[in-house]
């Protein structure tokens, strides 16, 4: 039985694929995913997922609660960990250009049980990420409406639950209506097609990058170097400032980097995945890391870090300068557009992971169905949209964000280990892209991600263990018995 739990799928590197060639392995001859995405679209897909939550939502929370002005270093450390993992993702994505991301890679290297564990944690990464960003989107949207005196009442723009000192409390709100609405709207776009989603994403990415450049250009004159002193505030306890706080902050903002992982979920729809996937993954990672460092420096220079702990930190900083009120409106528009693209990429990624898991028999096959006209995993898209909307409507951003980071970090660590395992078990595979110095890079990727995971796990271990237990039960009751790999053997 133990051997069965760790049975691996055979690794069959795909030959070069041409534009429009369908994904192999569809269920029962049904419609398949269509290859339409170029390298440029993949880079934009990554930037669309990465640039948004980190700048517009999480930067302020991480600075105010954990790192202070040294949030800059938190982004640097998170970026380094992502670079290690990104190289490993690029090798896998070029070798196995299929939907499923870390789940598919784990199945081919570390076995079914590990693949299920990672797939279950990817639900945290994508589904909960969409909900988290939707909460931030709601704050910017309501702030934008307030400019015109039509803001929604708190009862309809605030989650009824919040986390204070590790405990859930009732806030008095009914549900977060804007957060639910944006998830529903974006899920509808995802239902109708990857081409439409990629086109919408490209427009949104352009808007938010322009807005971010305007923010940096016009806010530099208001940067006060005194706000950077002390650059590393004195430690006030576990995860609160000092170097301990910097690393805790890195685990928080790691959430912001999941975009390049989202690129890998679209491998089954890339025109030339062997060439384009590494470009999409590493290109988006480099661009976004540079932008994050610059923006976090400007933001903490404009306002004391302890005042930035809001769901809309960039707008909060601009509110302190009446001369920049026009820019605040533009930033809110950029945030509304930018966070929409993040939600779009997350709601594209999760159904495609379900698609891969359903094809392997680990979840009901209905999640592997592809719409005959739109060629999208429509059932999974509807399911993910409904659940994400419910989470966004009723749970707070801080609680959701930590869960996303933990799921992401475990997936990245597993992929980093998987590359090294496959190098030893199947050294002769044709690898269009190879991780340089894999004997060094892969262990560093796994260890740095696990270290950052531990920073968040210490505060949220009960929730993480509970989530894992639920996953174990589902696998034992359904996945183990319906596994196509096990049935075939």
Coordinates of C-alpha atoms in Angstrom, one line a residue:
X1 CA 0.0 0.0 0.0
X2 CA 2.8 2.4 0.8
X3 CA 4.3 1.8 -2.6
X4 CA 0.9 2.6 -4.1
X5 CA 0.8 5.9 -2.3
X6 CA 4.0 7.0 -3.8
X7 CA 3.5 5.7 -7.3
X8 CA 4.7 8.2 -9.9
X9 CA 3.2 8.9 -13.3
X10 CA 5.5 8.1 -16.2
X11 CA 7.4 11.2 -17.5
X12 CA 6.8 11.5 -21.2
X13 CA 8.3 14.8 -22.3
X14 CA 6.0 16.4 -25.0
X15 CA 7.4 16.9 -28.4
X16 CA 7.5 20.4 -29.8
X17 CA 3.9 21.5 -30.2
X18 CA 2.5 23.9 -32.8
X19 CA 0.0 26.7 -32.4
X20 CA -3.5 25.4 -32.0
X21 CA -2.5 21.8 -31.2
X22 CA -4.8 20.5 -28.4
X23 CA -3.7 19.1 -25.1
X24 CA -3.4 15.4 -25.1
X25 CA -5.2 13.2 -22.6
X26 CA -8.7 14.6 -22.7
X27 CA -11.4 12.6 -21.1
X28 CA -13.3 10.2 -23.3
X29 CA -12.6 12.1 -26.5
X30 CA -14.2 15.3 -25.2
X31 CA -13.1 18.8 -26.2
X32 CA -9.6 19.8 -25.2
X33 CA -7.8 23.0 -24.2
X34 CA -6.5 25.0 -27.1
X35 CA -2.9 26.3 -27.5
X36 CA -3.2 30.1 -28.2
X37 CA -0.9 31.9 -25.8
X38 CA 2.4 33.4 -26.9
X39 CA 5.6 34.2 -24.8
X40 CA 4.5 37.9 -24.5
X41 CA 1.0 36.9 -23.3
X42 CA 2.6 34.5 -20.7
X43 CA 4.8 37.3 -19.4
X44 CA 1.8 39.6 -19.2
X45 CA -0.1 36.8 -17.5
X46 CA 2.6 36.6 -14.9
X47 CA 2.8 40.4 -14.4
X48 CA -1.0 40.4 -14.3
X49 CA -1.0 38.1 -11.3
X50 CA 2.1 39.4 -9.5
X51 CA 1.7 43.2 -9.8
X52 CA -1.4 44.0 -7.8
X53 CA -1.8 42.4 -4.4
X54 CA 1.7 43.1 -3.3
X55 CA 1.7 46.7 -4.1
X56 CA -1.9 47.7 -3.6
X57 CA -2.8 45.5 -0.6
X58 CA -0.1 43.6 1.3
X59 CA 2.8 46.0 1.3
X60 CA 1.3 48.2 4.0
X61 CA 0.2 45.3 6.2
X62 CA 3.6 43.7 6.1
X63 CA 5.4 47.0 6.8
X64 CA 3.0 48.0 9.7
X65 CA 2.9 44.7 11.4
X66 CA 6.2 43.0 10.7
X67 CA 9.1 44.7 8.9
X68 CA 8.8 48.5 9.0
X69 CA 10.8 50.3 6.3
X70 CA 12.8 47.1 5.9
X71 CA 9.8 45.7 4.0
X72 CA 12.2 46.4 1.1
X73 CA 14.5 43.6 2.4
X74 CA 11.4 41.4 2.8
X75 CA 10.7 41.8 -0.9
X76 CA 14.4 41.1 -1.7
X77 CA 14.4 37.9 0.3
X78 CA 11.1 36.7 -1.1
X79 CA 12.3 37.5 -4.6
X80 CA 15.5 35.5 -4.0
X81 CA 13.4 32.5 -2.8
X82 CA 11.1 32.9 -5.8
X83 CA 14.1 33.1 -8.2
X84 CA 15.3 29.7 -7.0
X85 CA 11.9 28.2 -7.3
X86 CA 11.2 30.0 -10.6
X87 CA 14.2 28.3 -12.2
X88 CA 12.9 25.0 -11.1
X89 CA 9.4 25.8 -12.4
X90 CA 10.9 26.8 -15.8
X91 CA 12.6 23.4 -16.2
X92 CA 9.5 21.5 -15.3
X93 CA 7.2 23.7 -17.5
X94 CA 9.4 23.2 -20.5
X95 CA 9.8 19.4 -19.8
X96 CA 6.1 18.8 -19.0
X97 CA 4.0 21.5 -20.8
X98 CA 0.7 20.5 -19.3
X99 CA -1.9 22.1 -17.0
X100 CA -1.6 21.4 -13.3
X101 CA 1.5 23.3 -12.2
X102 CA 3.2 21.9 -9.1
X103 CA 0.6 19.2 -8.8
X104 CA 1.6 17.6 -12.2
X105 CA 5.3 18.0 -11.5
X106 CA 5.0 16.3 -8.1
X107 CA 3.0 13.4 -9.5
X108 CA 5.8 12.7 -12.0
X109 CA 8.6 12.8 -9.4
X110 CA 7.5 12.4 -5.8
X111 CA 4.4 10.2 -6.1
X112 CA 0.6 10.4 -5.9
X113 CA 0.3 11.1 -2.2
X114 CA 2.6 14.0 -2.4
X115 CA 0.9 15.2 -5.6
X116 CA -2.4 15.2 -3.8
X117 CA -1.0 17.1 -0.8
X118 CA 0.4 19.7 -3.2
X119 CA -2.8 19.9 -5.3
X120 CA -4.8 20.4 -2.1
X121 CA -2.4 23.2 -1.0
X122 CA -2.7 24.8 -4.5
X123 CA -6.4 25.3 -3.6
X124 CA -5.1 27.5 -0.8
X125 CA -2.8 29.3 -3.3
X126 CA -5.3 30.0 -6.0
X127 CA -8.8 29.9 -4.7
X128 CA -8.0 31.7 -1.4
X129 CA -5.8 34.1 -3.3
X130 CA -8.7 35.2 -5.5
X131 CA -10.7 35.8 -2.4
X132 CA -7.9 37.7 -0.6
X133 CA -7.4 40.0 -3.6
X134 CA -11.1 40.5 -4.0
X135 CA -11.2 41.9 -0.4
X136 CA -8.5 44.4 -1.3
X137 CA -10.3 45.3 -4.5
X138 CA -13.4 46.0 -2.5
X139 CA -11.5 48.5 -0.3
X140 CA -10.1 50.4 -3.3
X141 CA -13.5 50.4 -5.1
X142 CA -15.3 51.7 -2.1
X143 CA -12.6 54.4 -1.6
X144 CA -13.1 55.4 -5.2
X145 CA -16.9 55.6 -4.8
X146 CA -16.3 57.8 -1.7
X147 CA -14.6 60.3 -3.9
X148 CA -18.0 61.0 -5.4
X149 CA -19.9 60.6 -2.2
X150 CA -21.6 57.3 -2.9
X151 CA -19.6 54.8 -0.9
X152 CA -21.4 51.7 0.3
X153 CA -22.3 51.3 4.0
X154 CA -19.9 49.3 6.1
X155 CA -22.4 46.6 6.5
X156 CA -22.2 45.8 2.8
X157 CA -18.5 46.4 2.3
X158 CA -17.0 44.6 5.3
X159 CA -16.7 40.9 6.1
X160 CA -18.7 39.8 9.2
X161 CA -15.6 38.1 10.6
X162 CA -12.2 39.4 11.5
X163 CA -9.1 38.0 13.2
X164 CA -7.8 39.7 16.4
X165 CA -5.0 38.1 18.4
X166 CA -5.6 34.9 16.6
X167 CA -9.3 34.7 17.3
X168 CA -12.3 35.2 14.9
X169 CA -14.6 38.0 16.0
X170 CA -17.8 39.4 14.6
X171 CA -17.5 42.9 13.1
X172 CA -21.1 43.8 12.6
X173 CA -20.9 43.6 8.8
X174 CA -23.3 41.5 6.7
X175 CA -21.0 40.6 3.8
X176 CA -18.5 42.2 1.4
X177 CA -20.7 42.9 -1.6
X178 CA -18.1 44.4 -3.9
X179 CA -15.7 41.5 -3.3
X180 CA -18.5 39.0 -4.2
X181 CA -19.4 41.0 -7.3
X182 CA -15.9 41.2 -8.7
X183 CA -15.3 37.5 -8.3
X184 CA -18.6 36.7 -10.1
X185 CA -17.7 39.1 -12.9
X186 CA -14.2 37.8 -13.4
X187 CA -15.3 34.1 -13.2
X188 CA -17.7 34.9 -16.0
X189 CA -14.8 36.1 -18.2
X190 CA -12.9 32.9 -17.4
X191 CA -15.8 30.8 -18.3
X192 CA -15.9 32.2 -21.9
X193 CA -12.3 31.5 -22.9
X194 CA -8.6 31.8 -22.3
X195 CA -8.1 34.0 -25.4
X196 CA -10.6 36.5 -24.1
X197 CA -9.1 36.3 -20.6
X198 CA -5.6 36.9 -22.0
X199 CA -6.7 39.9 -24.0
X200 CA -8.5 41.5 -21.1
X201 CA -5.4 40.8 -18.9
X202 CA -3.1 42.5 -21.4
X203 CA -5.2 45.7 -21.3
X204 CA -5.4 45.7 -17.5
X205 CA -1.7 45.1 -17.1
X206 CA -0.9 48.1 -19.3
X207 CA -3.2 50.3 -17.2
X208 CA -1.8 49.4 -13.8
X209 CA 1.9 49.6 -14.9
X210 CA 1.3 53.1 -16.2
X211 CA -0.5 54.0 -12.9
X212 CA 2.4 52.6 -10.8
X213 CA 5.0 54.6 -12.9
X214 CA 2.9 57.7 -12.3
X215 CA 2.8 57.0 -8.6
X216 CA 6.5 56.6 -8.3
X217 CA 7.3 59.7 -10.5
X218 CA 5.0 62.1 -8.7
X219 CA 5.4 60.8 -5.1
X220 CA 9.2 60.9 -5.0
X221 CA 9.1 64.6 -4.1
X222 CA 7.2 63.7 -1.0
X223 CA 9.5 61.0 0.3
X224 CA 11.0 61.9 3.7
X225 CA 14.1 60.0 4.6
X226 CA 13.3 60.4 8.3
X227 CA 10.5 57.9 7.7
X228 CA 13.1 55.3 7.0
X229 CA 14.7 55.7 10.4
X230 CA 15.1 53.3 12.0
X231 CA 15.2 51.2 8.9
X232 CA 15.0 48.0 10.9
X233 CA 12.8 48.8 13.9
X234 CA 13.7 47.1 17.2
X235 CA 12.2 43.6 17.7
X236 CA 9.0 43.6 19.8
X237 CA 8.4 39.8 19.8
X238 CA 8.0 36.9 17.5
X239 CA 7.6 38.2 13.9
X240 CA 7.3 41.8 15.0
X241 CA 10.1 43.9 13.5
X242 CA 13.9 43.3 13.8
X243 CA 15.3 40.6 11.5
X244 CA 12.7 38.2 12.7
X245 CA 10.0 40.6 11.4
X246 CA 11.8 41.0 8.1
X247 CA 11.6 37.3 7.4
X248 CA 8.0 37.2 8.7
X249 CA 7.2 40.1 6.3
X250 CA 8.8 38.1 3.5
X251 CA 6.4 35.2 4.2
X252 CA 3.5 37.6 4.0
X253 CA 4.6 39.3 0.8
X254 CA 5.5 36.0 -0.8
X255 CA 1.8 35.9 -1.6
X256 CA 2.5 38.6 -4.1
X257 CA 4.8 36.4 -6.2
X258 CA 2.5 33.6 -7.1
X259 CA 2.0 35.0 -10.6
X260 CA 4.8 33.0 -12.2
X261 CA 3.3 29.8 -10.8
X262 CA 0.1 30.9 -12.4
X263 CA 1.9 31.1 -15.7
X264 CA 2.8 27.4 -15.4
X265 CA -0.9 26.4 -15.1
X266 CA -1.4 27.7 -18.6
X267 CA 1.4 25.5 -20.1
X268 CA -1.3 23.4 -21.8
X269 CA -2.5 26.4 -23.7
X270 CA 0.9 27.8 -24.8
X271 CA 1.8 27.8 -28.5
X272 CA 5.4 26.8 -28.0
X273 CA 5.7 25.8 -24.3
X274 CA 9.3 24.5 -24.5
X275 CA 10.5 28.0 -25.4
X276 CA 7.8 30.3 -24.1
X277 CA 7.3 28.9 -20.6
X278 CA 10.7 29.8 -19.2
X279 CA 10.4 33.3 -20.8
X280 CA 7.0 33.8 -19.2
X281 CA 8.0 32.6 -15.8
X282 CA 11.4 34.2 -15.3
X283 CA 10.5 37.4 -17.3
X284 CA 7.5 38.2 -15.2
X285 CA 9.5 37.4 -12.0
X286 CA 12.3 39.9 -12.8
X287 CA 10.1 42.7 -13.9
X288 CA 7.8 42.4 -10.8
X289 CA 10.6 42.2 -8.2
X290 CA 12.2 45.4 -9.4
X291 CA 8.8 47.2 -9.4
X292 CA 8.0 45.9 -5.8
X293 CA 11.3 47.2 -4.4
X294 CA 10.9 50.7 -5.9
X295 CA 7.3 51.1 -4.8
X296 CA 7.9 49.8 -1.3
X297 CA 10.7 52.3 -0.8
X298 CA 8.6 55.2 -2.0
X299 CA 5.6 54.1 0.1
X300 CA 7.4 53.8 3.4
X301 CA 9.2 57.1 2.6
X302 CA 5.9 59.0 2.2
X303 CA 4.3 58.0 5.5
X304 CA 5.4 56.4 8.8
X305 CA 5.2 52.6 8.3
X306 CA 2.9 52.1 11.3
X307 CA 0.1 54.0 9.5
X308 CA 0.1 51.8 6.4
X309 CA -1.7 48.8 7.8
X310 CA -4.9 49.2 5.8
X311 CA -6.3 47.2 2.9
X312 CA -5.5 50.2 0.6
X313 CA -2.0 51.4 1.7
X314 CA -1.1 53.3 -1.5
X315 CA -4.3 55.3 -1.4
X316 CA -3.8 55.8 2.4
X317 CA -0.4 57.3 1.7
X318 CA -1.7 59.6 -1.0
X319 CA -4.5 60.8 1.2
X320 CA -1.9 62.6 3.4
X321 CA -1.0 64.9 0.5
X322 CA -3.9 67.0 -0.8
X323 CA -1.8 68.0 -3.8
X324 CA -1.8 64.4 -4.9
X325 CA -5.6 63.9 -4.7
X326 CA -5.8 63.6 -8.5
X327 CA -3.2 60.8 -8.3
X328 CA -5.1 59.0 -5.6
X329 CA -8.1 58.7 -8.0
X330 CA -5.8 57.4 -10.7
X331 CA -4.2 54.9 -8.2
X332 CA -7.7 53.7 -7.2
X333 CA -8.6 53.1 -10.8
X334 CA -5.2 51.4 -11.4
X335 CA -5.8 49.2 -8.3
X336 CA -9.3 48.3 -9.3
X337 CA -8.0 47.3 -12.7
X338 CA -4.8 45.7 -11.4
X339 CA -6.5 43.6 -8.7
X340 CA -9.1 42.5 -11.2
X341 CA -6.3 41.0 -13.4
X342 CA -4.9 39.2 -10.3
X343 CA -8.3 37.7 -9.6
X344 CA -8.6 36.8 -13.3
X345 CA -5.3 34.8 -13.3
X346 CA -6.2 33.1 -10.0
X347 CA -9.6 32.0 -11.3
X348 CA -8.0 30.8 -14.5
X349 CA -5.3 28.7 -12.6
X350 CA -7.4 26.8 -10.1
X351 CA -9.9 25.2 -12.5
X352 CA -7.0 24.0 -14.6
X353 CA -5.4 22.3 -11.6
X354 CA -8.8 20.7 -10.9
X355 CA -8.8 19.7 -14.7
X356 CA -5.5 17.8 -14.3
X357 CA -6.5 16.2 -11.0
X358 CA -9.8 15.0 -12.5
X359 CA -8.0 13.5 -15.5
X360 CA -6.0 11.5 -13.0
X361 CA -9.1 10.3 -11.2
X362 CA -8.3 12.0 -7.9
X363 CA -11.4 14.2 -7.9
X364 CA -14.7 13.7 -9.7
X365 CA -14.4 13.6 -13.5
X366 CA -16.9 16.4 -13.9
X367 CA -14.1 18.8 -13.0
X368 CA -12.2 17.5 -16.1
X369 CA -15.0 18.5 -18.5
X370 CA -14.2 21.1 -21.2
X371 CA -16.8 23.3 -22.7
X372 CA -17.4 22.2 -26.3
X373 CA -17.6 25.8 -27.6
X374 CA -15.4 27.9 -25.3
X375 CA -12.8 25.1 -24.7
X376 CA -12.5 26.0 -21.0
X377 CA -12.9 23.8 -17.9
X378 CA -16.3 25.4 -17.3
X379 CA -17.5 23.3 -14.4
X380 CA -14.4 23.9 -12.4
X381 CA -14.6 27.6 -13.2
X382 CA -18.1 27.9 -11.9
X383 CA -17.3 25.9 -8.7
X384 CA -14.2 28.0 -8.0
X385 CA -16.1 31.2 -8.6
X386 CA -18.9 30.4 -6.2
X387 CA -16.5 29.3 -3.4
X388 CA -14.1 32.2 -3.9
X389 CA -17.0 34.6 -3.8
X390 CA -18.3 33.1 -0.5
X391 CA -14.8 33.4 1.1
X392 CA -14.3 36.9 -0.1
X393 CA -17.7 37.9 1.2
X394 CA -17.3 36.6 4.8
X395 CA -13.6 36.4 5.7
X396 CA -10.9 39.1 6.4
X397 CA -7.9 39.7 4.3
X398 CA -5.2 39.0 6.9
X399 CA -6.6 35.5 7.6
X400 CA -6.9 34.6 3.9
X401 CA -3.5 36.0 3.0
X402 CA -1.5 33.9 5.4
X403 CA -3.2 30.7 4.2
X404 CA -2.3 31.6 0.6
X405 CA 1.3 32.2 1.4
X406 CA 1.6 28.8 3.2
X407 CA 0.1 26.9 0.4
X408 CA 2.3 28.7 -2.1
X409 CA 5.5 28.1 -0.2
X410 CA 4.9 24.4 0.2
X411 CA 4.2 24.1 -3.6
X412 CA 7.4 25.9 -4.4
X413 CA 9.5 23.9 -2.0
X414 CA 8.1 20.6 -3.5
X415 CA 8.8 21.7 -7.1
X416 CA 12.4 22.6 -6.1
X417 CA 13.0 19.2 -4.6
X418 CA 11.2 17.5 -7.6
X419 CA 13.7 18.8 -10.1
X420 CA 16.6 17.4 -8.3
X421 CA 14.8 14.0 -7.8
X422 CA 14.1 13.8 -11.5
X423 CA 17.7 14.6 -12.4
X424 CA 18.8 11.5 -10.5
X425 CA 15.9 9.1 -11.4
X426 CA 15.7 10.0 -15.1
X427 CA 19.0 11.9 -16.0
X428 CA 18.6 11.2 -19.8
X429 CA 15.4 13.1 -20.4
X430 CA 15.5 15.8 -23.0
X431 CA 15.3 19.1 -21.0
X432 CA 14.7 22.2 -23.2
X433 CA 15.6 24.3 -20.2
X434 CA 17.9 23.2 -17.4
X435 CA 18.3 24.8 -13.9
X436 CA 22.0 25.9 -13.7
X437 CA 23.9 24.4 -10.8
X438 CA 20.9 22.3 -9.8
X439 CA 22.7 20.6 -7.0
X440 CA 22.9 24.1 -5.3
X441 CA 19.8 25.9 -6.6
X442 CA 17.3 23.2 -6.0
X443 CA 18.1 22.7 -2.3
X444 CA 18.3 26.4 -1.7
X445 CA 14.9 26.8 -3.3
X446 CA 13.4 24.1 -1.1
X447 CA 15.0 25.3 2.1
X448 CA 14.3 29.0 1.7
X449 CA 10.6 28.3 0.9
X450 CA 10.3 26.0 3.9
X451 CA 11.9 28.6 6.2
X452 CA 9.4 31.2 5.1
X453 CA 6.6 28.7 5.4
X454 CA 7.6 28.1 9.1
X455 CA 7.3 31.9 9.8
X456 CA 3.6 31.8 8.9
X457 CA 2.9 28.3 10.2
X458 CA 3.9 29.3 13.8
X459 CA 0.9 31.6 14.0
X460 CA -1.5 29.5 11.9
X461 CA -0.6 25.9 12.6
X462 CA -4.1 24.9 13.8
X463 CA -5.7 26.1 10.6
X464 CA -3.0 24.5 8.4
X465 CA -3.2 21.2 10.1
X466 CA -7.0 21.2 9.9
X467 CA -6.8 22.0 6.2
X468 CA -4.4 19.1 5.7
X469 CA -6.6 16.7 7.6
X470 CA -9.6 17.6 5.4
X471 CA -7.4 16.8 2.4
X472 CA -6.3 13.5 3.8
X473 CA -9.9 12.5 4.4
X474 CA -11.0 13.4 0.8
X475 CA -8.0 11.5 -0.7
X476 CA -8.7 8.4 1.5
X477 CA -12.4 8.4 0.7
X478 CA -12.4 9.2 -3.0
X479 CA -9.0 9.9 -4.6
X480 CA -7.1 6.7 -3.6
X481 CA -9.8 4.4 -4.9
X482 CA -10.5 6.3 -8.1
X483 CA -6.9 6.9 -9.1
X484 CA -6.4 6.0 -12.8
X485 CA -2.7 5.3 -12.2
X486 CA -3.5 2.7 -9.5
X487 CA -6.4 1.2 -11.5
X488 CA -4.2 0.8 -14.6
X489 CA -1.4 -0.9 -12.5

